[in-house]
XYZ file of N, CA and C in Angstrom:
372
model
N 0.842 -1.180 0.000
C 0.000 0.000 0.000
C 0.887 1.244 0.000
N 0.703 2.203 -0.674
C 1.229 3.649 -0.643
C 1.259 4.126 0.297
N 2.574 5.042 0.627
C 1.980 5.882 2.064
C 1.908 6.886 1.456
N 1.552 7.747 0.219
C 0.834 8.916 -0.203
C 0.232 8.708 -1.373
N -0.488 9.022 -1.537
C -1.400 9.233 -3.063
C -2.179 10.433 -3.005
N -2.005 10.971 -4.699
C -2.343 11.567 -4.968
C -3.847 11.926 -6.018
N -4.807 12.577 -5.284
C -6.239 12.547 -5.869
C -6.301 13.829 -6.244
N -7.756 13.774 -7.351
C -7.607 14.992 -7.985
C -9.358 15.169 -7.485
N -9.717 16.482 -6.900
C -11.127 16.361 -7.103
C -11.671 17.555 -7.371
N -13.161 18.488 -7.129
C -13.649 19.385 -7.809
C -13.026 21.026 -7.490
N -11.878 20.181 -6.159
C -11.738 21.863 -5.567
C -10.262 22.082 -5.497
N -9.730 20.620 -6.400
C -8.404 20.843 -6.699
C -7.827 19.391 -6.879
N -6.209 19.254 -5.994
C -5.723 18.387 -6.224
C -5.360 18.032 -4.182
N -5.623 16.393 -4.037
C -5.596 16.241 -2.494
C -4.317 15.207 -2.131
N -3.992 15.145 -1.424
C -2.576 13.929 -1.074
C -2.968 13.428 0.332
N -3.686 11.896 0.016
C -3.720 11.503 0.480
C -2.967 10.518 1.446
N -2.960 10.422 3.330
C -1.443 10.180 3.624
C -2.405 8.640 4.039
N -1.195 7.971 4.437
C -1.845 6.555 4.873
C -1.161 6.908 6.179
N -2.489 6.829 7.532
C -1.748 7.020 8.392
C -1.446 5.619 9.350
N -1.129 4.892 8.505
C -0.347 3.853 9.512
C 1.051 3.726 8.735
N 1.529 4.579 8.216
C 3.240 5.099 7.260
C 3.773 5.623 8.310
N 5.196 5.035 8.094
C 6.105 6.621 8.778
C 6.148 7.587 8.420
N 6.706 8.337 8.981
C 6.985 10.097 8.040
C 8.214 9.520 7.172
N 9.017 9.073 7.373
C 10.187 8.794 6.593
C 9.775 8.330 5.218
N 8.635 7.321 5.370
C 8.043 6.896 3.885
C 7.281 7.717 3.021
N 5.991 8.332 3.942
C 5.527 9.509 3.488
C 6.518 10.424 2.804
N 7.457 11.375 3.397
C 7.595 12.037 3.044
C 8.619 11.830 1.291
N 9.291 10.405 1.747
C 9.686 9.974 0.249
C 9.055 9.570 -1.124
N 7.957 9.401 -1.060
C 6.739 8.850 -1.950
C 6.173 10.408 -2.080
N 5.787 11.548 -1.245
C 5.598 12.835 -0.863
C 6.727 13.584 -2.154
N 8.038 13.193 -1.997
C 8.845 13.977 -2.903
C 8.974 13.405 -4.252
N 8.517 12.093 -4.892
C 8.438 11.449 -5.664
C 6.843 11.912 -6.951
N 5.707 12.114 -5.896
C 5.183 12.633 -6.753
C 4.664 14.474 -6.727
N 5.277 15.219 -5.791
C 5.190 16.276 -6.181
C 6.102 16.993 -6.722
N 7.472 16.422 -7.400
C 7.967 16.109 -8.329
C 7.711 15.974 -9.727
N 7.011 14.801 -9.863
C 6.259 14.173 -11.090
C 4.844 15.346 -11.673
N 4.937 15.843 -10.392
C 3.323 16.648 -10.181
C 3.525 18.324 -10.877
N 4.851 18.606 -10.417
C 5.409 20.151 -10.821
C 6.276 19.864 -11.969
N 6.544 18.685 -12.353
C 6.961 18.652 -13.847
C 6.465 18.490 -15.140
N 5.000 18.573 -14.481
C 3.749 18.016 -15.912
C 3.825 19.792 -16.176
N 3.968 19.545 -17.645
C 3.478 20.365 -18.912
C 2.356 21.083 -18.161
N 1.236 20.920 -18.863
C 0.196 20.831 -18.139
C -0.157 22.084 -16.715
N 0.495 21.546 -16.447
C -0.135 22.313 -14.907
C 1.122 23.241 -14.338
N 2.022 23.262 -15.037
C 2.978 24.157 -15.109
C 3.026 25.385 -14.984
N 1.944 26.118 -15.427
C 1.869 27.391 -15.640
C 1.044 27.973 -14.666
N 0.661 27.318 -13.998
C -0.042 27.986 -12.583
C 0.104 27.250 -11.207
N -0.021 27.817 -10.412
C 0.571 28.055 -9.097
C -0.454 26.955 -8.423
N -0.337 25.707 -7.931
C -1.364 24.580 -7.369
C -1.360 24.582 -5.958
N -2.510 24.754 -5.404
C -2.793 24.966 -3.730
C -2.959 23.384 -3.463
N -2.524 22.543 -2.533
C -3.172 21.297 -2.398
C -3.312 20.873 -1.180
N -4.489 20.448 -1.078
C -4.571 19.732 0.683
C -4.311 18.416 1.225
N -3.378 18.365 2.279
C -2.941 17.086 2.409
C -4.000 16.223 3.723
N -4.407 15.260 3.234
C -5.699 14.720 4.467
C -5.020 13.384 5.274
N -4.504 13.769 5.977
C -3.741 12.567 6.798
C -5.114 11.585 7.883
N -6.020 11.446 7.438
C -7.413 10.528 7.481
C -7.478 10.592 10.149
N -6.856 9.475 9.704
C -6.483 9.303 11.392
C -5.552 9.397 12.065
N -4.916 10.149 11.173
C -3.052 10.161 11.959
C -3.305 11.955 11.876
N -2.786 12.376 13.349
C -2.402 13.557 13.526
C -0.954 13.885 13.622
N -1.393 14.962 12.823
C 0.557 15.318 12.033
C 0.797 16.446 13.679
N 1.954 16.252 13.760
C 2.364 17.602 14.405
C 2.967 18.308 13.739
N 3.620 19.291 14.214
C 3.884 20.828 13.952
C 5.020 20.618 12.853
N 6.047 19.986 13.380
C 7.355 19.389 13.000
C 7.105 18.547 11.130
N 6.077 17.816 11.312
C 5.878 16.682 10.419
C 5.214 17.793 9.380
N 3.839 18.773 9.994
C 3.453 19.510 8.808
C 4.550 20.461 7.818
N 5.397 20.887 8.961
C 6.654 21.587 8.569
C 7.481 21.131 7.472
N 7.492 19.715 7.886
C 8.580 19.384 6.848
C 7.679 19.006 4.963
N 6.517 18.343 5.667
C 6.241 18.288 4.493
C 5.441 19.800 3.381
N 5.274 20.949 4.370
C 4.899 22.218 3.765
C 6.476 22.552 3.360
N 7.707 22.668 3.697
C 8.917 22.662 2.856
C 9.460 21.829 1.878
N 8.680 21.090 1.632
C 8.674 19.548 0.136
C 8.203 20.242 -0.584
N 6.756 20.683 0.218
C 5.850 21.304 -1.106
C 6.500 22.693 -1.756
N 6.913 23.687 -0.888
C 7.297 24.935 -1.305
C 9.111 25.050 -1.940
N 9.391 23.481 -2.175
C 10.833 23.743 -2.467
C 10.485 23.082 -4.065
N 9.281 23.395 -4.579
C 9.036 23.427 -5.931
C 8.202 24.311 -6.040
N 8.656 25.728 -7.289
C 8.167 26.722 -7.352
C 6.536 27.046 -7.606
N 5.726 25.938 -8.208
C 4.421 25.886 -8.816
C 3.521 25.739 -7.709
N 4.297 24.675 -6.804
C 3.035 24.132 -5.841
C 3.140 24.416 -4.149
N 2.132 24.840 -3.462
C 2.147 24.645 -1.612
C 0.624 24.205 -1.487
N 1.208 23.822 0.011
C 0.146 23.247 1.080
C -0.415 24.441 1.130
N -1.997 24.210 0.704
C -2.935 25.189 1.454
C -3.334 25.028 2.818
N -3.825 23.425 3.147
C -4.200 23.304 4.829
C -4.333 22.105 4.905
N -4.326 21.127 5.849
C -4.040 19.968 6.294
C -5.696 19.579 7.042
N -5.771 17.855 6.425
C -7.392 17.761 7.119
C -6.770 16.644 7.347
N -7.366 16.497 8.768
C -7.601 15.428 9.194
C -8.625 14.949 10.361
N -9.251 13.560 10.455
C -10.609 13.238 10.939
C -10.053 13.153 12.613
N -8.534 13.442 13.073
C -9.177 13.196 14.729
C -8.850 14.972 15.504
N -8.774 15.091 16.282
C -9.035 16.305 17.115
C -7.757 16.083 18.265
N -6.978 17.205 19.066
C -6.303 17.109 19.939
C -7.327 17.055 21.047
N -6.263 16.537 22.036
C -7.403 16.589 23.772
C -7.847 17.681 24.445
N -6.961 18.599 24.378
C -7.835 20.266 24.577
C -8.682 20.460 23.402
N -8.440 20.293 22.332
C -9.566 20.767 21.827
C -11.033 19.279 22.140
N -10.821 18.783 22.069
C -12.149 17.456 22.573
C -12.481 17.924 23.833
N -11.891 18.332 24.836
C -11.893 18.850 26.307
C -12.988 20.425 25.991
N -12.797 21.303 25.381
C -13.001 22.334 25.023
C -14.651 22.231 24.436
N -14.707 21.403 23.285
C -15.724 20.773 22.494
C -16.609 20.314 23.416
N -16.515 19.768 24.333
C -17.378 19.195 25.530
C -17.622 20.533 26.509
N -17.032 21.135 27.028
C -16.744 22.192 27.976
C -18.358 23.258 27.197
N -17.865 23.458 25.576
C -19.271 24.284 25.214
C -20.143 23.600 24.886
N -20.650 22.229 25.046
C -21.617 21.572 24.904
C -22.683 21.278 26.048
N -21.626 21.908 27.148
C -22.722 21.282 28.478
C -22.970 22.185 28.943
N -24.288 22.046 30.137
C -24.868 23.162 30.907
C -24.958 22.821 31.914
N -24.668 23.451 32.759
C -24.160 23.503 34.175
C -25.046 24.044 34.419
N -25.372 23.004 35.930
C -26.514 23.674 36.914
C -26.362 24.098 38.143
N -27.190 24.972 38.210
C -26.824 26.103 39.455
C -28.109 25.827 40.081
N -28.298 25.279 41.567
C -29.163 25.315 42.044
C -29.146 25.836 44.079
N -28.450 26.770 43.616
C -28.511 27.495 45.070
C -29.298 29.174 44.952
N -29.264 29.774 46.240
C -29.849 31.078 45.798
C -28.653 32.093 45.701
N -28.927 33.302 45.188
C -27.564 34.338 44.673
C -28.384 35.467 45.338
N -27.801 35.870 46.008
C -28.164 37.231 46.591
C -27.806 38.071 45.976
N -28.565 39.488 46.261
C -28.164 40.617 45.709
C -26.812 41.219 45.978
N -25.932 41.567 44.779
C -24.771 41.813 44.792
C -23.321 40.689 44.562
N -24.535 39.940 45.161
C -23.591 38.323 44.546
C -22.481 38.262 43.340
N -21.967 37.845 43.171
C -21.402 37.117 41.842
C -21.189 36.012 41.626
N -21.414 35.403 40.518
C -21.134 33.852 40.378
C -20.694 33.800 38.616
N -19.354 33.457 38.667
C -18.487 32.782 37.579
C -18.724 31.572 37.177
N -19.469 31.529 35.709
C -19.561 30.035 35.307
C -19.338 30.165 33.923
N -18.137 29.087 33.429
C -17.890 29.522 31.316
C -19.248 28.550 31.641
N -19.672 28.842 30.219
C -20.978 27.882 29.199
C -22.123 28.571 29.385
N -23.240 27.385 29.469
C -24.482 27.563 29.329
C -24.493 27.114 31.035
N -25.877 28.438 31.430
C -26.587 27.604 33.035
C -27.409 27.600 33.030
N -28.246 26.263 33.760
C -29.381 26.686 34.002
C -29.971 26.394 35.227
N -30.467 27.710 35.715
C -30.938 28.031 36.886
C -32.226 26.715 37.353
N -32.107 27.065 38.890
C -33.730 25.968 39.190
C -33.904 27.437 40.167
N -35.242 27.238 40.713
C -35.919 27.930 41.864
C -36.958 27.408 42.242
């Protein structure tokens, strides 16, 4: 199986990563066809945005880095933005945090204050 391929669809061109690859493989199969990709006739003459969708593997900072300098060390083509289907733990932490509503069921006197992030909802 490939650890990159390359798809073409209505909103451009996508590179698909296999995320059970190393980066070491990725990124060699990565320089093999965006290569092949910035040497076509063809598509030569304009400047190609492409998104790389690493499916269930989350790239870090380092890994997007290197492979947004693959892409930009050929003059035609860069990474526009990176998709992928899982989420970090602050952000899942966060995602939950504005989903819930917290209940407040004491009384607040006048002048009171009471600090709560989200949604509350009161009883009486």
């Amino acid at each position: 199986m490939h650890s990159a391929v390359l798809k073409g669809n209505k909103n451009g061109y996508e590179i698909v990563i296999n995320d059970k690859s190393s980066i070491k493989d990725i990124l060699h199969e990565l320089t093999i066809l965006l290569g092949e990709l910035s040497h076509n006739k063809a598509l030569k003459s304009a400047k190609l945005f492409i998104n790389v969708n690493s499916g269930l593997r989350l790239l870090s900072t380092d890994e997007k880095n290197k492979i947004r300098d693959l892409a930009n060390s050929y003059e035609n083509l860069s990474i526009d933005k990176f998709i992928s289907k899982t989420v970090t733990i602050d952000k899942a932490e966060q995602m939950i945090k504005d989903n819930t509503i917290n209940t407040l069921d004491k009384v607040i006197r006048n002048g009171q204050d009471v600090f709560i992030d989200g949604d509350v909802l009161f009883f009486w």
